[in-house]
Coordinates of C-alpha atoms and ligand atoms in Angstrom, one line a residue:
M1 CA -37.6 -38.3 -62.7
K2 CA -39.8 -38.8 -59.9
R3 CA -40.4 -35.2 -59.5
F4 CA -41.5 -35.0 -63.2
I5 CA -43.8 -37.6 -62.8
C6 CA -45.2 -35.8 -59.4
A7 CA -45.7 -32.7 -61.1
A8 CA -47.5 -34.4 -64.0
A9 CA -49.9 -36.0 -61.5
I10 CA -50.7 -32.8 -59.9
A11 CA -51.4 -31.2 -63.4
A12 CA -53.9 -34.1 -63.9
L13 CA -55.3 -33.8 -60.3
V14 CA -54.3 -37.2 -59.0
P15 CA -54.8 -36.7 -55.3
A16 CA -52.3 -39.4 -54.3
C17 CA -49.4 -37.2 -55.3
A18 CA -50.8 -33.8 -54.0
A19 CA -51.5 -35.5 -50.4
A20 CA -48.0 -36.4 -50.0
Q21 CA -46.1 -37.5 -46.9
T22 CA -48.0 -40.5 -45.4
A23 CA -47.6 -41.9 -41.9
Q24 CA -45.8 -44.9 -43.5
E25 CA -43.2 -42.6 -45.4
L26 CA -42.4 -41.1 -42.1
I27 CA -42.0 -44.7 -40.4
D28 CA -39.7 -45.8 -43.4
G29 CA -37.8 -42.1 -43.1
S30 CA -34.5 -43.6 -41.9
K31 CA -34.3 -45.7 -45.0
D32 CA -35.5 -43.1 -47.5
T33 CA -32.2 -41.9 -49.2
G34 CA -34.3 -39.6 -51.8
N35 CA -35.6 -37.5 -49.0
V36 CA -35.0 -36.2 -45.3
V37 CA -38.7 -36.5 -44.0
N38 CA -37.9 -36.7 -40.2
Y39 CA -36.1 -34.6 -37.6
G40 CA -32.8 -36.6 -36.9
M41 CA -33.1 -38.4 -40.4
G42 CA -35.6 -40.9 -39.1
Y43 CA -37.9 -41.7 -36.2
N44 CA -34.9 -43.3 -34.4
L45 CA -32.8 -39.9 -34.5
N46 CA -29.9 -41.9 -35.4
R47 CA -29.0 -39.1 -38.0
F48 CA -27.2 -41.9 -40.1
S49 CA -27.4 -42.2 -43.9
T50 CA -26.6 -45.3 -46.0
L51 CA -25.5 -43.2 -48.8
D52 CA -21.8 -43.4 -49.5
Q53 CA -20.9 -41.6 -52.7
I54 CA -19.2 -39.0 -50.4
N55 CA -16.9 -41.0 -48.4
K56 CA -13.5 -41.1 -47.1
Q57 CA -11.8 -41.0 -50.6
T58 CA -14.0 -38.7 -52.5
V59 CA -14.8 -36.2 -49.7
K60 CA -11.9 -34.1 -50.8
N61 CA -13.9 -33.0 -53.7
L62 CA -16.7 -31.7 -51.8
R63 CA -17.7 -28.2 -52.9
P64 CA -20.6 -25.7 -52.4
V65 CA -23.4 -26.1 -55.1
W66 CA -25.5 -23.2 -53.6
A67 CA -26.1 -21.1 -50.7
Y68 CA -29.3 -19.3 -49.4
S69 CA -29.4 -16.4 -47.2
L70 CA -31.6 -16.9 -44.2
E71 CA -31.9 -13.0 -43.4
D72 CA -31.7 -13.7 -39.6
L73 CA -29.0 -12.8 -37.1
Q74 CA -30.1 -15.3 -34.5
S75 CA -28.6 -18.7 -33.9
Q76 CA -29.4 -21.0 -36.8
E77 CA -30.2 -24.6 -35.2
S78 CA -32.7 -25.6 -37.7
Q79 CA -32.5 -29.0 -39.3
P80 CA -33.8 -28.8 -43.1
L81 CA -36.2 -31.4 -44.4
V82 CA -36.4 -32.5 -48.1
Y83 CA -39.3 -33.8 -49.9
K84 CA -39.6 -34.7 -53.6
G85 CA -36.9 -32.1 -54.7
I86 CA -38.1 -29.3 -52.3
L87 CA -36.0 -28.4 -49.0
Y88 CA -38.0 -26.7 -46.1
V89 CA -36.0 -24.6 -43.6
S90 CA -36.9 -22.4 -40.6
T91 CA -35.4 -19.6 -38.6
E92 CA -36.9 -18.2 -35.2
K93 CA -39.4 -16.1 -37.4
A94 CA -39.5 -17.4 -41.0
T95 CA -40.3 -20.7 -42.6
M96 CA -38.9 -21.3 -46.2
A97 CA -39.4 -23.7 -49.2
V98 CA -36.3 -23.9 -51.5
D99 CA -35.5 -25.8 -54.7
A100 CA -33.1 -28.4 -53.3
K101 CA -31.0 -28.5 -56.7
T102 CA -30.8 -24.9 -57.3
G103 CA -31.4 -23.0 -54.2
R104 CA -34.1 -21.0 -55.9
Q105 CA -36.7 -19.8 -53.2
I106 CA -40.4 -21.0 -53.7
W107 CA -42.1 -19.6 -50.9
K108 CA -41.3 -17.7 -47.6
V109 CA -43.7 -16.9 -44.8
T110 CA -42.4 -14.6 -41.9
L111 CA -44.0 -14.5 -38.6
N112 CA -44.7 -11.2 -36.9
Y113 CA -43.6 -10.9 -33.1
P114 CA -44.3 -8.0 -30.8
P115 CA -40.7 -6.6 -30.2
E116 CA -41.1 -6.8 -26.4
M117 CA -41.2 -10.7 -26.7
Y118 CA -37.4 -11.1 -27.2
R119 CA -37.1 -9.8 -23.6
M120 CA -38.7 -13.1 -22.5
T121 CA -37.4 -15.4 -25.1
C122 CA -33.7 -14.0 -24.5
C123 CA -32.0 -17.4 -24.2
G124 CA -33.0 -19.5 -27.1
N125 CA -34.2 -17.3 -30.0
N126 CA -34.2 -20.2 -32.5
S127 CA -36.1 -22.8 -34.3
R128 CA -34.9 -26.4 -34.5
G129 CA -36.9 -27.3 -37.5
V130 CA -40.1 -28.2 -39.1
A131 CA -42.1 -31.5 -39.5
L132 CA -43.9 -32.8 -42.8
Y133 CA -47.1 -34.6 -43.0
D134 CA -50.1 -34.9 -45.5
G135 CA -48.8 -32.1 -47.7
K136 CA -48.6 -30.1 -44.6
L137 CA -45.6 -28.1 -43.1
F138 CA -45.6 -27.8 -39.3
R139 CA -43.6 -25.7 -37.1
A140 CA -43.7 -24.1 -33.4
A141 CA -43.1 -20.5 -33.1
L142 CA -41.3 -18.4 -30.5
D143 CA -44.7 -17.1 -29.1
N144 CA -46.1 -20.7 -28.3
R145 CA -48.0 -21.0 -31.8
V146 CA -48.1 -24.4 -33.3
I147 CA -48.7 -23.6 -37.1
A148 CA -49.7 -25.7 -40.1
Y149 CA -48.8 -24.4 -43.7
D150 CA -49.6 -25.7 -47.1
A151 CA -46.4 -27.2 -48.1
K152 CA -46.7 -26.6 -51.7
T153 CA -47.7 -22.7 -51.3
G154 CA -46.8 -21.6 -47.5
K155 CA -50.6 -20.7 -47.1
E156 CA -51.2 -21.0 -43.4
L157 CA -53.8 -23.7 -42.6
W158 CA -54.3 -23.3 -38.9
S159 CA -52.5 -21.8 -36.1
T160 CA -53.1 -22.8 -32.3
K161 CA -51.8 -21.1 -29.4
A162 CA -50.2 -23.4 -26.7
A163 CA -49.2 -20.9 -24.0
E164 CA -48.2 -17.4 -23.3
V165 CA -44.9 -15.5 -23.6
K166 CA -45.7 -13.3 -20.5
D167 CA -45.8 -16.6 -18.4
G168 CA -42.2 -17.2 -19.7
Y169 CA -43.1 -19.9 -22.2
S170 CA -41.6 -20.0 -25.6
M171 CA -41.1 -22.6 -28.3
T172 CA -38.2 -23.5 -30.2
V173 CA -38.7 -27.5 -30.8
A174 CA -39.0 -29.2 -34.4
P175 CA -42.3 -30.8 -34.0
L176 CA -42.9 -34.7 -34.3
A177 CA -45.4 -36.0 -36.5
V178 CA -46.9 -39.3 -35.4
N179 CA -50.0 -40.9 -37.2
G180 CA -51.8 -37.5 -37.9
I181 CA -50.7 -36.2 -34.4
I182 CA -48.4 -33.2 -34.2
I183 CA -46.5 -33.4 -30.8
V184 CA -44.6 -30.6 -29.5
G185 CA -42.8 -29.2 -26.0
N186 CA -42.3 -25.9 -24.5
S187 CA -39.1 -24.0 -23.7
G188 CA -38.8 -21.7 -20.4
A189 CA -38.1 -23.6 -17.6
E190 CA -36.0 -20.8 -16.2
Y191 CA -38.9 -18.6 -15.9
G192 CA -40.8 -20.9 -13.5
T193 CA -43.3 -22.3 -16.0
R194 CA -44.7 -25.9 -15.7
G195 CA -43.4 -27.9 -18.7
F196 CA -45.8 -29.8 -21.0
I197 CA -45.7 -31.9 -24.1
D198 CA -48.8 -31.3 -26.3
G199 CA -50.5 -33.3 -29.3
Y200 CA -52.3 -31.7 -31.9
D201 CA -54.8 -32.9 -34.8
A202 CA -52.8 -32.3 -37.9
Q203 CA -55.9 -31.6 -39.9
T204 CA -57.6 -29.2 -37.6
G205 CA -55.0 -27.7 -35.0
K206 CA -57.1 -29.1 -32.2
R207 CA -55.3 -29.8 -29.1
L208 CA -56.1 -33.4 -28.3
W209 CA -54.0 -33.8 -25.2
R210 CA -51.5 -32.2 -22.7
T211 CA -49.1 -34.2 -20.6
H212 CA -47.5 -32.0 -17.9
T213 CA -43.9 -33.0 -17.2
V214 CA -44.2 -31.7 -13.5
A215 CA -46.7 -33.7 -11.4
C216 CA -48.7 -31.8 -8.9
P217 CA -49.6 -33.3 -5.3
G218 CA -52.5 -35.5 -5.9
E219 CA -51.4 -36.8 -9.4
P220 CA -49.1 -39.7 -10.0
G221 CA -45.7 -38.8 -9.0
G222 CA -47.1 -35.6 -7.4
D223 CA -45.8 -36.7 -3.8
T224 CA -42.2 -36.2 -5.2
W225 CA -43.1 -32.2 -4.8
P226 CA -43.7 -30.1 -1.7
A227 CA -47.3 -29.2 -0.9
G228 CA -48.4 -25.8 -2.2
D229 CA -47.9 -24.5 -5.7
A230 CA -44.2 -25.4 -6.3
C231 CA -45.0 -27.7 -9.1
Q232 CA -47.0 -25.0 -10.8
H233 CA -43.6 -23.4 -11.5
G234 CA -41.7 -26.7 -11.5
G235 CA -40.0 -26.4 -14.8
G236 CA -39.3 -29.4 -16.6
S237 CA -39.3 -27.9 -20.2
A238 CA -39.4 -30.4 -23.4
W239 CA -37.7 -28.3 -26.3
V240 CA -35.8 -31.4 -28.0
T241 CA -37.8 -33.4 -30.3
G242 CA -38.6 -36.8 -29.2
S243 CA -38.1 -40.2 -31.1
Y244 CA -40.7 -42.6 -31.9
D245 CA -40.8 -46.5 -32.0
P246 CA -43.6 -47.6 -34.6
E247 CA -43.4 -51.4 -33.5
L248 CA -43.9 -50.2 -29.6
D249 CA -46.2 -47.4 -30.7
T250 CA -44.3 -45.2 -28.1
V251 CA -42.7 -41.9 -28.2
Y252 CA -39.6 -41.1 -26.0
W253 CA -39.3 -37.3 -24.9
G254 CA -36.7 -35.8 -22.5
T255 CA -37.6 -33.3 -19.8
G256 CA -35.6 -30.4 -18.6
N257 CA -34.7 -29.3 -15.2
P258 CA -36.9 -28.5 -12.2
G259 CA -37.4 -24.8 -11.3
S260 CA -35.6 -23.1 -9.7
W261 CA -32.2 -24.6 -9.5
N262 CA -32.3 -24.6 -6.0
P263 CA -33.2 -28.0 -4.8
V264 CA -33.7 -27.2 -1.2
L265 CA -36.8 -25.2 -1.9
R266 CA -38.6 -28.2 -3.5
P267 CA -37.4 -31.2 -1.4
G268 CA -38.2 -34.5 -3.1
D269 CA -37.3 -36.1 -6.7
N270 CA -39.4 -33.6 -8.4
L271 CA -40.9 -36.2 -11.0
Y272 CA -41.1 -35.9 -14.2
T273 CA -38.1 -33.3 -14.5
S274 CA -34.6 -34.3 -15.9
S275 CA -36.4 -37.6 -17.0
V276 CA -37.3 -39.5 -20.2
L277 CA -40.9 -40.0 -20.7
A278 CA -42.4 -43.0 -22.7
L279 CA -45.5 -41.8 -24.0
D280 CA -48.4 -43.0 -25.8
P281 CA -48.8 -40.8 -28.9
K282 CA -52.5 -41.1 -29.2
T283 CA -53.2 -40.0 -25.7
G284 CA -50.0 -38.6 -24.2
K285 CA -50.3 -40.9 -21.4
I286 CA -47.1 -41.8 -19.5
K287 CA -46.4 -45.5 -19.9
W288 CA -43.0 -45.6 -18.0
H289 CA -40.5 -43.0 -16.9
Y290 CA -36.7 -43.0 -16.0
Q291 CA -35.2 -40.1 -14.0
F292 CA -31.5 -39.2 -14.7
T293 CA -31.0 -36.7 -12.1
P294 CA -33.6 -36.6 -9.2
A295 CA -33.8 -33.3 -7.5
D296 CA -31.6 -31.9 -10.1
G297 CA -29.7 -28.6 -8.7
F298 CA -27.3 -28.0 -11.6
D299 CA -29.5 -27.5 -14.5
F300 CA -28.4 -30.9 -15.9
D301 CA -31.8 -31.3 -17.9
G302 CA -32.6 -34.7 -19.5
V303 CA -34.0 -33.0 -22.7
N304 CA -31.1 -34.3 -24.8
E305 CA -32.4 -36.6 -27.7
M306 CA -33.1 -40.3 -27.3
V307 CA -31.5 -42.2 -29.9
L308 CA -33.2 -45.5 -30.6
A309 CA -31.2 -48.8 -32.0
T310 CA -31.2 -52.4 -31.4
I311 CA -27.8 -53.4 -30.1
P312 CA -26.3 -56.4 -28.6
V313 CA -26.4 -56.4 -24.8
E314 CA -24.6 -59.6 -23.0
G315 CA -25.0 -61.2 -26.3
Q316 CA -28.7 -60.5 -26.9
P317 CA -30.1 -58.0 -29.3
R318 CA -32.2 -55.2 -27.2
K319 CA -34.2 -52.4 -28.1
V320 CA -32.7 -49.5 -26.3
I321 CA -32.5 -45.8 -26.0
M322 CA -29.1 -44.1 -26.0
H323 CA -28.7 -40.9 -24.3
A324 CA -25.9 -38.4 -23.4
N325 CA -27.2 -36.4 -20.5
R326 CA -26.0 -33.0 -19.7
N327 CA -25.1 -34.6 -16.2
G328 CA -22.0 -36.1 -17.9
F329 CA -23.4 -39.8 -18.0
F330 CA -24.2 -41.8 -21.3
Y331 CA -27.2 -43.9 -20.5
V332 CA -28.4 -47.0 -22.3
I333 CA -32.0 -48.0 -21.4
D334 CA -34.4 -50.7 -22.4
R335 CA -37.0 -49.0 -24.2
T336 CA -39.7 -51.7 -23.8
N337 CA -39.6 -51.1 -19.9
G338 CA -37.5 -48.2 -18.9
K339 CA -34.9 -50.5 -17.4
L340 CA -31.3 -49.1 -17.0
L341 CA -28.6 -51.3 -18.9
A342 CA -25.7 -49.0 -18.7
A343 CA -24.4 -45.6 -17.6
H344 CA -20.7 -44.3 -17.9
A345 CA -19.4 -41.1 -17.6
F346 CA -18.2 -39.4 -21.1
V347 CA -16.7 -36.2 -19.4
P348 CA -15.0 -35.7 -16.0
Q349 CA -17.8 -35.2 -13.5
N350 CA -17.8 -34.7 -9.8
W351 CA -21.2 -35.0 -8.4
A352 CA -22.3 -38.6 -8.7
K353 CA -20.0 -41.5 -7.5
E354 CA -21.8 -43.9 -9.9
I355 CA -25.2 -44.6 -11.3
D356 CA -26.7 -47.7 -9.1
M357 CA -27.5 -50.1 -11.7
K358 CA -30.0 -51.8 -9.3
T359 CA -32.0 -48.8 -8.5
G360 CA -30.9 -46.8 -11.5
R361 CA -30.4 -43.8 -9.3
P362 CA -27.1 -41.6 -8.9
V363 CA -25.1 -42.0 -5.8
T364 CA -24.3 -38.4 -5.2
T365 CA -21.0 -37.3 -3.9
E366 CA -20.2 -34.8 -0.8
L367 CA -20.3 -31.8 -3.4
V368 CA -24.0 -32.2 -3.8
E369 CA -24.5 -32.0 0.0
R370 CA -22.2 -29.0 0.1
Y371 CA -24.3 -27.3 -2.5
H372 CA -27.4 -28.2 -0.5
K373 CA -26.0 -26.5 2.5
G374 CA -25.3 -23.3 0.7
E375 CA -21.5 -23.7 0.0
N376 CA -20.1 -22.2 -3.2
V377 CA -19.1 -25.2 -5.2
G378 CA -17.5 -26.0 -8.5
S379 CA -19.8 -28.3 -10.4
S380 CA -18.8 -30.5 -13.4
P381 CA -20.3 -30.5 -15.6
G382 CA -21.3 -27.0 -15.2
A383 CA -25.0 -25.9 -16.4
F384 CA -23.9 -26.0 -20.1
G385 CA -23.6 -29.6 -19.6
G386 CA -21.1 -32.6 -20.5
K387 CA -23.0 -32.5 -23.7
N388 CA -25.7 -29.8 -24.6
W389 CA -28.7 -30.0 -27.1
S390 CA -26.4 -30.5 -30.0
P391 CA -27.7 -34.1 -31.2
M392 CA -25.4 -36.7 -31.6
S393 CA -25.6 -39.3 -34.3
F394 CA -25.1 -43.4 -34.2
N395 CA -23.7 -45.5 -36.9
P396 CA -24.9 -49.0 -36.6
T397 CA -21.9 -50.2 -38.7
T398 CA -19.2 -49.0 -36.3
G399 CA -21.5 -49.3 -33.3
L400 CA -20.4 -45.7 -32.3
A401 CA -22.2 -42.7 -31.0
Y402 CA -20.5 -39.3 -32.4
V403 CA -21.1 -36.7 -29.6
N404 CA -20.1 -33.3 -29.3
T405 CA -18.9 -32.8 -25.5
H406 CA -17.9 -30.1 -23.2
Y407 CA -15.8 -29.6 -20.2
L408 CA -16.9 -26.3 -18.8
P409 CA -17.3 -26.6 -14.9
L410 CA -19.0 -23.6 -13.2
G411 CA -19.3 -22.1 -9.8
M412 CA -22.6 -22.6 -8.2
K413 CA -24.3 -21.2 -4.9
I414 CA -28.3 -21.7 -4.2
S415 CA -29.9 -18.4 -3.5
A416 CA -33.4 -17.7 -2.0
Q417 CA -34.7 -15.9 -5.0
P418 CA -38.3 -16.3 -5.1
W419 CA -40.4 -16.7 -8.2
K420 CA -42.0 -13.7 -10.0
Q421 CA -44.0 -13.9 -13.1
G422 CA -42.1 -13.0 -16.2
E423 CA -38.7 -13.0 -14.7
L424 CA -35.5 -15.2 -15.0
W425 CA -35.6 -17.7 -11.9
F426 CA -32.3 -19.2 -11.4
G427 CA -32.2 -19.7 -7.7
A428 CA -28.5 -19.8 -7.7
E429 CA -25.5 -17.5 -8.4
L430 CA -23.0 -18.6 -11.1
G431 CA -19.4 -17.8 -11.1
P432 CA -16.0 -19.2 -12.0
P433 CA -15.7 -22.7 -10.8
V434 CA -14.2 -23.6 -7.2
M435 CA -10.9 -25.1 -8.6
S436 CA -10.3 -27.4 -5.5
D437 CA -13.5 -29.2 -6.4
L438 CA -12.9 -30.0 -10.1
P439 CA -12.0 -33.6 -11.3
K440 CA -8.2 -33.9 -11.8
D441 CA -8.3 -35.5 -15.1
P442 CA -7.2 -33.1 -17.6
H443 CA -9.7 -32.5 -20.4
P444 CA -10.2 -29.7 -23.4
P445 CA -13.1 -27.5 -23.1
A446 CA -15.0 -29.4 -25.8
A447 CA -14.3 -32.4 -28.0
L448 CA -16.0 -34.4 -30.6
K449 CA -15.8 -38.0 -29.3
A450 CA -16.9 -41.5 -30.7
I451 CA -18.3 -43.4 -27.8
D452 CA -19.0 -46.9 -27.4
P453 CA -22.6 -46.8 -25.9
M454 CA -22.4 -50.0 -23.5
T455 CA -19.0 -49.4 -21.9
G456 CA -18.8 -45.6 -22.4
K457 CA -15.3 -46.2 -24.0
V458 CA -14.1 -43.3 -26.1
K459 CA -12.6 -44.7 -29.4
W460 CA -11.1 -41.4 -30.3
M461 CA -11.8 -37.6 -29.8
V462 CA -10.9 -34.4 -31.4
P463 CA -10.3 -31.5 -28.8
D464 CA -11.8 -28.0 -29.4
K465 CA -11.0 -24.9 -27.7
R466 CA -14.8 -23.8 -28.0
P467 CA -18.2 -25.1 -27.2
R468 CA -19.5 -27.6 -29.9
W469 CA -23.0 -26.3 -30.4
G470 CA -24.4 -28.1 -33.7
G471 CA -25.3 -31.8 -34.7
T472 CA -23.5 -34.6 -35.9
L473 CA -24.3 -36.6 -38.8
A474 CA -23.0 -40.0 -39.8
T475 CA -22.9 -41.8 -43.0
K476 CA -22.2 -45.2 -44.6
G477 CA -19.2 -43.5 -46.3
G478 CA -17.4 -43.9 -43.1
L479 CA -17.9 -40.0 -42.3
V480 CA -18.9 -37.8 -39.6
F481 CA -20.1 -34.3 -40.5
D482 CA -20.0 -31.9 -37.8
G483 CA -19.7 -27.9 -37.6
E484 CA -17.7 -25.6 -35.3
L485 CA -18.3 -22.2 -33.7
A486 CA -15.2 -20.6 -35.8
G487 CA -17.5 -21.5 -38.7
D488 CA -16.0 -24.4 -40.1
F489 CA -18.0 -27.3 -41.4
K490 CA -15.9 -30.6 -41.3
A491 CA -16.0 -34.2 -42.3
F492 CA -14.3 -36.5 -40.0
D493 CA -13.1 -40.2 -40.5
A494 CA -15.7 -42.2 -38.4
D495 CA -12.9 -44.8 -37.5
T496 CA -10.1 -42.3 -36.4
G497 CA -11.5 -38.7 -36.0
Q498 CA -9.0 -37.6 -38.6
V499 CA -10.3 -34.1 -40.5
L500 CA -10.8 -35.2 -44.1
W501 CA -12.4 -32.2 -45.5
S502 CA -13.1 -28.5 -44.1
F503 CA -15.1 -25.5 -45.4
Q504 CA -15.3 -22.1 -43.9
T505 CA -19.0 -21.0 -43.8
G506 CA -18.5 -17.6 -42.7
S507 CA -20.2 -17.8 -39.3
G508 CA -20.6 -20.4 -36.4
V509 CA -22.0 -23.6 -37.3
E510 CA -24.9 -24.7 -34.7
G511 CA -27.1 -26.5 -37.3
Q512 CA -28.0 -30.1 -37.7
P513 CA -26.5 -31.6 -41.0
V514 CA -28.4 -33.8 -43.2
T515 CA -27.8 -35.8 -46.4
W516 CA -29.9 -37.1 -49.5
E517 CA -29.5 -38.1 -52.9
A518 CA -31.2 -36.9 -56.1
D519 CA -30.5 -38.0 -59.8
G520 CA -27.5 -40.0 -58.7
V521 CA -25.9 -37.0 -56.7
Q522 CA -25.3 -37.1 -52.9
Y523 CA -26.1 -33.8 -51.4
V524 CA -25.2 -32.6 -47.7
A525 CA -26.8 -29.3 -46.3
V526 CA -26.1 -27.6 -43.0
T527 CA -27.3 -24.1 -41.7
S528 CA -24.6 -21.8 -40.4
G529 CA -25.1 -18.5 -38.1
M530 CA -24.1 -17.9 -34.8
G531 CA -26.4 -15.9 -32.7
G532 CA -26.9 -16.3 -28.9
V533 CA -24.0 -18.3 -27.9
Y534 CA -21.3 -16.1 -28.8
W535 CA -21.7 -13.9 -26.0
L536 CA -20.2 -16.8 -23.8
Y537 CA -16.9 -16.1 -25.6
G538 CA -17.0 -12.5 -26.0
N539 CA -13.0 -12.2 -25.7
D540 CA -12.6 -14.6 -28.7
A541 CA -11.5 -12.2 -31.4
E542 CA -11.5 -15.1 -34.0
L543 CA -15.3 -15.8 -33.2
K544 CA -16.0 -11.9 -33.2
S545 CA -15.1 -11.8 -36.7
T546 CA -17.5 -14.4 -37.7
V547 CA -20.4 -13.5 -35.7
P548 CA -22.3 -10.5 -37.6
Q549 CA -22.4 -12.4 -41.0
G550 CA -25.6 -13.9 -40.1
G551 CA -27.6 -16.9 -41.2
M552 CA -27.0 -19.1 -44.4
L553 CA -28.0 -22.4 -45.6
W554 CA -25.1 -24.2 -47.3
V555 CA -25.6 -27.2 -49.6
F556 CA -22.6 -29.3 -50.9
A557 CA -22.0 -32.0 -53.5
L558 CA -18.9 -33.6 -55.2
S559 CA -17.4 -31.4 -57.9
D560 CA -17.4 -34.2 -60.5
K561 CA -20.9 -34.9 -60.0
R562 CA -22.4 -31.5 -60.0
Ligands
CA601 CA1 -32.4 -25.5 -18.2

């Protein structure tokens, strides 16, 4: 009905309808069950919906209602958006608008890349999604273009180049639209880039600000780097979309590892790598920072999503950030000031005795010392992290975070590899883990876990033999939706972890599920399609059979509703 009224308004040239997607609609996004206007199902990145038509009792009747070929063989990690009956989705090279009820394509725009580009963007050829604002659709491209399209037609409105591929930069992030400013961050820390977070004018594409995630000597935080040009290649990429608190008018954005992985070559804490930055969205000014892993030598990163909620802390409601770091600790931070409130390991780890609650700093173990001395060590988590980018969800009713976790220890030994423009720059040799270093607690290679944020206690977990690479979605229907690399998209009981429904999508699920409601029907959508990560598991016959099928977008509803 709403769509019909809107179409009539456009016909009558009523501008209010054409200029869709206001700043207020984005602020209210987490409560808007008829649309999915934000990355993360809300500025708070909770990935939680109050819809409950699909629930523990009815989910057994969930069926696909349509599927759409993404015509792309790379990893499909994009989160779709839905606005007034139109679904928007991206791949690494294309952006599409599709009728959300029927799957009929409305428009599709394909980007042209030079073939040699893929040599430099080798390790993350994907797009994690798009942003909507003021009738425009925004995306970042692998070749570092930030682009605005007319959301109705797909016509390109502006395109601004943020950085050069030849220098190792690429972009996979879903942009964040805040009050008319389009915020993006870069990928490519493993090429010795210098990370940045940028703000662009949504109307013109003009860059309004750039905040480097690596401070150089002479700048605030610059004394945490050695003299010389180390900071110019200091890494700190920012490839996961930040969250936004409208009341505090603050954006929270995570930063990646310092470059290279060899910490001996860059003595100091290396600010602001492996940190969370609290930013003023108008200027990019850093209000405060908290560094998870000073002088990170294990590619732990701090890019993972910053989930916002108000939760009880010692009996008082506190505005917090919840963050499951690749370093294996689940952090709760006061987002008004950056003060650490809790940090508990959520996978077996061997690099820190604890996180000191007074200083907020990790108390590292002798393993870190031996690593710095040049010994081959078994690090847990390994470079893939206790949790990778795969975004968690938070259900305010259960008070639990639903997190895809890993236990994939790795052997690491520092090397003196020098930086060279356009070359992968690890500064460490990787191999099988030194078994004697590893934690003794038995743990499956991966698991979906329901975690209590303040205590770190795991209420339940579902083991998996393969990494879990997609996002989770929590709903008031008491469900957690989550996909697996073997191709299954599943609904779990949010209280027990029991599998209540499963559907084989034909390829590994690395997407980020969303849900919305239209004309009394609740829909769930997810992309499927395993690209880059399958090489990790080349001997896995079951996985191989699902790989070549390419990318699809699947949309589901209850069989008696549609
Ligand atoms: Ca990294």
